[in-house]
Each structure stands twice: as structure tokens, then as C-alpha cells.
Coordinates of C-alpha atoms in Angstrom, one line a residue:
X213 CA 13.3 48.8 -45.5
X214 CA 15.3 49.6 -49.0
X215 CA 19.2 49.3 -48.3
X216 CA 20.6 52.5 -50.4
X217 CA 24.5 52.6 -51.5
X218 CA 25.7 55.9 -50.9
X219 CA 28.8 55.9 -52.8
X220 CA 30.8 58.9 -53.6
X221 CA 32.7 59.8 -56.8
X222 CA 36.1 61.3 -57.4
X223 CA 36.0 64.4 -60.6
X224 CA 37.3 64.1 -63.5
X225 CA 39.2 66.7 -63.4
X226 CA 41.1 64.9 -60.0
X227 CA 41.0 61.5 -62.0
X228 CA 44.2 60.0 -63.1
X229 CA 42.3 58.0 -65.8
X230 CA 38.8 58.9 -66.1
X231 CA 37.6 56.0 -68.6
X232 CA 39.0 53.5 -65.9
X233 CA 36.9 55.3 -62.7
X234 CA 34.0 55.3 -65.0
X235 CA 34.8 51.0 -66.3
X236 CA 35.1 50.8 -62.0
X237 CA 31.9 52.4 -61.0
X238 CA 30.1 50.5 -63.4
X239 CA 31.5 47.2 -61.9
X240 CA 30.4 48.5 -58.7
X241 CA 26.9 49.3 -59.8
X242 CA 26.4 46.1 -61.8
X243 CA 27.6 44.0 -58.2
X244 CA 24.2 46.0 -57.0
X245 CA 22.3 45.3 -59.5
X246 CA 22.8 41.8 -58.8
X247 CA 21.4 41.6 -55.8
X248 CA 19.0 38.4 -54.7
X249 CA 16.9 41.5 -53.0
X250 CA 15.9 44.0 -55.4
X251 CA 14.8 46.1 -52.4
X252 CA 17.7 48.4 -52.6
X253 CA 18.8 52.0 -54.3
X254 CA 21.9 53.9 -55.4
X255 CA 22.9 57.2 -54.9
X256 CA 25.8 58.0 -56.7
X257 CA 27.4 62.1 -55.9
X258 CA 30.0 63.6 -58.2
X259 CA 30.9 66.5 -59.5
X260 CA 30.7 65.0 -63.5
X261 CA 28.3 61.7 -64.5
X262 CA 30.3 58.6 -65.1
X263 CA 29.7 56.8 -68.6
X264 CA 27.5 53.7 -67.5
X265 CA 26.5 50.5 -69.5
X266 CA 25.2 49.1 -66.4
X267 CA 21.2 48.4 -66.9
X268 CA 20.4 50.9 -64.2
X269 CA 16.7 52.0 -64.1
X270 CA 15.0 54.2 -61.7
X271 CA 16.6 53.1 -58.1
X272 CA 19.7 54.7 -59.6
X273 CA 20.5 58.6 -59.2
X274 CA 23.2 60.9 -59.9
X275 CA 23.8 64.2 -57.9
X276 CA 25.5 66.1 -59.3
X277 CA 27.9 68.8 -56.7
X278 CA 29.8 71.9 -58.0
X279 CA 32.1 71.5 -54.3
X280 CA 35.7 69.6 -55.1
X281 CA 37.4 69.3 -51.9
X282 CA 39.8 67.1 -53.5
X283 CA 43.5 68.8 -54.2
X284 CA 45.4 65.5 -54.7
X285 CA 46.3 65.1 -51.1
X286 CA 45.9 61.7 -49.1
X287 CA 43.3 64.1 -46.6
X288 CA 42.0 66.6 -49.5
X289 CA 40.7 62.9 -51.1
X290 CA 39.4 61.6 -48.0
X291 CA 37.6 65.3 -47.5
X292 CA 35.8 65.1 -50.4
X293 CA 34.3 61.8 -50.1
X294 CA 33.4 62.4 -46.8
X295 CA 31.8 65.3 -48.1
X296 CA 30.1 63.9 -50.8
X297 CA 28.5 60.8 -48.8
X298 CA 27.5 62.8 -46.1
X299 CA 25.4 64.3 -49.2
X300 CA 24.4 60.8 -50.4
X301 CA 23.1 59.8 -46.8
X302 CA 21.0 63.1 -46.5
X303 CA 19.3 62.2 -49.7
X304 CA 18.9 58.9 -48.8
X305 CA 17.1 59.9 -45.8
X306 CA 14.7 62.0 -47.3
X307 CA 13.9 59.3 -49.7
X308 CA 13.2 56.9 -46.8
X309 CA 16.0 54.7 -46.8
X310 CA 16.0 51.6 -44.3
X311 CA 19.7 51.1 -44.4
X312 CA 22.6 52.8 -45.3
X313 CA 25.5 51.2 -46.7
X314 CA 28.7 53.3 -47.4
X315 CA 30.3 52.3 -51.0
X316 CA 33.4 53.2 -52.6
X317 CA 33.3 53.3 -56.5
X318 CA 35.4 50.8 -57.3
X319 CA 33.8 48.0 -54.1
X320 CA 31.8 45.2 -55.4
X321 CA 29.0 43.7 -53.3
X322 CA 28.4 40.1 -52.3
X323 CA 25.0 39.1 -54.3
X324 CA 23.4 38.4 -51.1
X325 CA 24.1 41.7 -49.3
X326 CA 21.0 43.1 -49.5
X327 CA 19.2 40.2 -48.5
X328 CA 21.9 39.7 -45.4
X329 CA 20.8 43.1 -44.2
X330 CA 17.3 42.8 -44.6
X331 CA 17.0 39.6 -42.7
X332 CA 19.1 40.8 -40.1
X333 CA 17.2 43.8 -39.5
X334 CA 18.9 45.0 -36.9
X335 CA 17.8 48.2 -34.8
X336 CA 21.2 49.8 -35.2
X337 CA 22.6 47.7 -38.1
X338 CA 25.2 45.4 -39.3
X339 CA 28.8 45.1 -39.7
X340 CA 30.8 43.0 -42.3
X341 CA 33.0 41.1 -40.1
X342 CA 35.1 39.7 -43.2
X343 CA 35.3 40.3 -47.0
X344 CA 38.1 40.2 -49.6
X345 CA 40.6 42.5 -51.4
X346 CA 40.4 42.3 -54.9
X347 CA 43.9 43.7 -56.7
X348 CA 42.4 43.8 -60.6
X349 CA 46.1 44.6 -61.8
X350 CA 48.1 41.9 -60.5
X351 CA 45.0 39.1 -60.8
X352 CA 45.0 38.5 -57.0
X353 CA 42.0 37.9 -54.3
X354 CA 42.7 38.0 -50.3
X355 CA 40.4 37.6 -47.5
X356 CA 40.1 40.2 -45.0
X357 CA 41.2 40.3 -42.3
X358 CA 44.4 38.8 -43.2
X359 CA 45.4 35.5 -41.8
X360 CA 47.7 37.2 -39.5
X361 CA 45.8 40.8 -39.2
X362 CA 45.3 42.5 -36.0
X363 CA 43.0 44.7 -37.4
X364 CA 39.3 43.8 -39.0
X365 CA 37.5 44.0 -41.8
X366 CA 36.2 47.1 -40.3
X367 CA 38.7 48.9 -39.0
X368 CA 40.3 48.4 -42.5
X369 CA 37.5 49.7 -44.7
X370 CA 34.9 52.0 -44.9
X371 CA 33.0 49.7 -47.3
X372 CA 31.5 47.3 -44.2
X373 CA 28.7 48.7 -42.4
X374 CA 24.8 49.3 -43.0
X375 CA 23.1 52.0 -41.1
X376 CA 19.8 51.7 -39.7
X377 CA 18.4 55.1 -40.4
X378 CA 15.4 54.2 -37.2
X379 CA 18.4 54.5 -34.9
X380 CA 19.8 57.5 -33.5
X381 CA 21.1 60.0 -36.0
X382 CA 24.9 60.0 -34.5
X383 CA 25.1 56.1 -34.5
X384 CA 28.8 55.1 -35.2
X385 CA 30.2 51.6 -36.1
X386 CA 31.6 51.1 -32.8
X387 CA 27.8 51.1 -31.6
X388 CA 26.5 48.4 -34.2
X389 CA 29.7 46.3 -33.2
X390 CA 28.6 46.8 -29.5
X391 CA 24.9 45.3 -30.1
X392 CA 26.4 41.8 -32.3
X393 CA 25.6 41.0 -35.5
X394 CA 26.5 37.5 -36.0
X395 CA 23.1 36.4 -37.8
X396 CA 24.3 39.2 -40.5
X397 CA 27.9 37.2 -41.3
X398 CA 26.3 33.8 -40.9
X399 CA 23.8 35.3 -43.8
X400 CA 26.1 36.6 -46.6
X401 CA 28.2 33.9 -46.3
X402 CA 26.1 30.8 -46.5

């Protein structure tokens, strides 16, 4: 089935530096794009439409939300992005979705993500067992986990998992851990 991003967008009103969220999302949205497996769609929710030069085209969509959650808080953030991919994924569902994957707007996606989770098709899903932080500002890339982490790639980001929307409505990432996914790393990273 189509693997759709749900990815959630802070305000502009809440936005530090708005030109900078929008010159992130489109990053984000261009590492879509260039996926091996155009079999994928992005919903985007925000409360204002980011400026775009990515060549989106009709697997992109905007919803727009009125509700800020947001008041600058570490947990008022984290509200409103919950908020606003819990949106995502209901419209995501309606429009059929295979997979879910769970984006932040400034993530960028191996090329062969899509493809990975296709292939894998697993009943429940697929987690990212390892990936890479990316620090723009100081020009520096590190795997993750972390040579000497105890946690992994999942338990540091929310940006690592694909949803079978055929499973069970209340599947968690615990569950897809639980039932393997090692075809799914040995995919994306060949």
C-alpha cells in the first residue's frame, strides 16, 4: 500500500524564524519526493501554509487547523504536534493509506524508505533500528544510536516507525519491535 508522511507543523506565530521552518519543511518534502518508490503521500497539518519550492504535485496536502496548542513550553510543543499528527493519521486513513510514517518537519528520509517499507510489508510494520543526526549549524552528521548509546534509534525519536494501518487501530512501537523487522534495516541500508 501508499506509505503517507504525516508530519506536523509548528505556527508561525510560535516560530522563532519562520522563513527557516518553511527552508526546513521544504528539505523534508524534497527527501520524499526523492523516493526510489513513488508509491507514497504527504500530509502536512498546520495552522499557516509554509512557502514551498519543492515540485510537489497532487500526493501533497495541506490542512490547515485553527487549534494552537503550542504556548512555548517543552510539553505545550509536544501537545500540539501530537495533536496535529493524530489529525494527519485520521486523514491518512480515510485516504487509504498502507503505512504510516510519523515525520517531523525538519527529518529527511533515506531515498529508499519507501521502497524499504513496501518490501517489508509487514502486518504490523517497521521500525528504523538506526539513522543519523544531522546538526545543519555546526556542519556535523552522527549515527544513531550513538557508539556508546544505551538507548535506540527508537526510543530517541519519533521519526522511526511506519504503521500498518491493516493492524489493529491501538498498535504501538513496542508491538512492531515485538514481531522483528530485520528484512526492513537490511533494506534501507543496502
Amino acid at each position: 500500500g501508499t506509505v503517507v508522511f504525516c508530519i506536523p507543523l509548528i505556527s508561525r506565530a510560535r516560530a522563532t524564524d519562520w522563513a527557516r521552518v518553511c527552508h526546513l519543511v521544504d528539505a523534508t518534502i524534497r527527501s520524499i519526493i526523492a523516493q526510489t518508490d513513488p508509491a507514497w503521500r504527504i500530509i502536512l497539518v498546520g495552522s499557516d501554509a509554509p512557502t514551498l519550492t519543492a515540485p510537489i504535485d497532487d500526493r501533497y496536502e495541506f490542512i490547515a487547523t485553527t487549534r494552537d496548542l503550542g504556548d512555548g513550553s517543552l510539553r505545550g510543543r509536544q501537545a500540539d504536534a501530537g495533536y496535529k499528527r493524530n489529525l494527519a493519521e485520521r486523514y491518512a486513513r480515510a485516504r487509504g493509506a498502507g503505512f504510516i510514517f510519523f515525520c517531523d518537519s525538519d527529518d529527511l528520509v533515506s531515498r529508499h524508505l519507501v521502497a524499504a517499507i513496501r518490501e517489508a510489508n509487514h502486518p504490523y510494520g517497521c521500525i528504523l533500528g538506526r539513522g543519523y543526526i544531522i546538526d545543519a549549524e555546526q556542519a556535523r552528521i552522527a549515527p544513531l544510536p550513538l557508539k556508546n548509546d544505551v538507548l535506540s534509534l527508537d526510543e530517541q525519536s519519533a521519526s522511526c516507525a511506519a504503521f500498518n494501518t491493516l493492524a489493529r487501530e491501538s498498535i504501538v512501537a513496542s508491538d512492531v519491535n515485538r514481531f522483528g523487522h530485520v528484512r526492513f534495516r537490511e533494506a534501507l541500508y543496502r
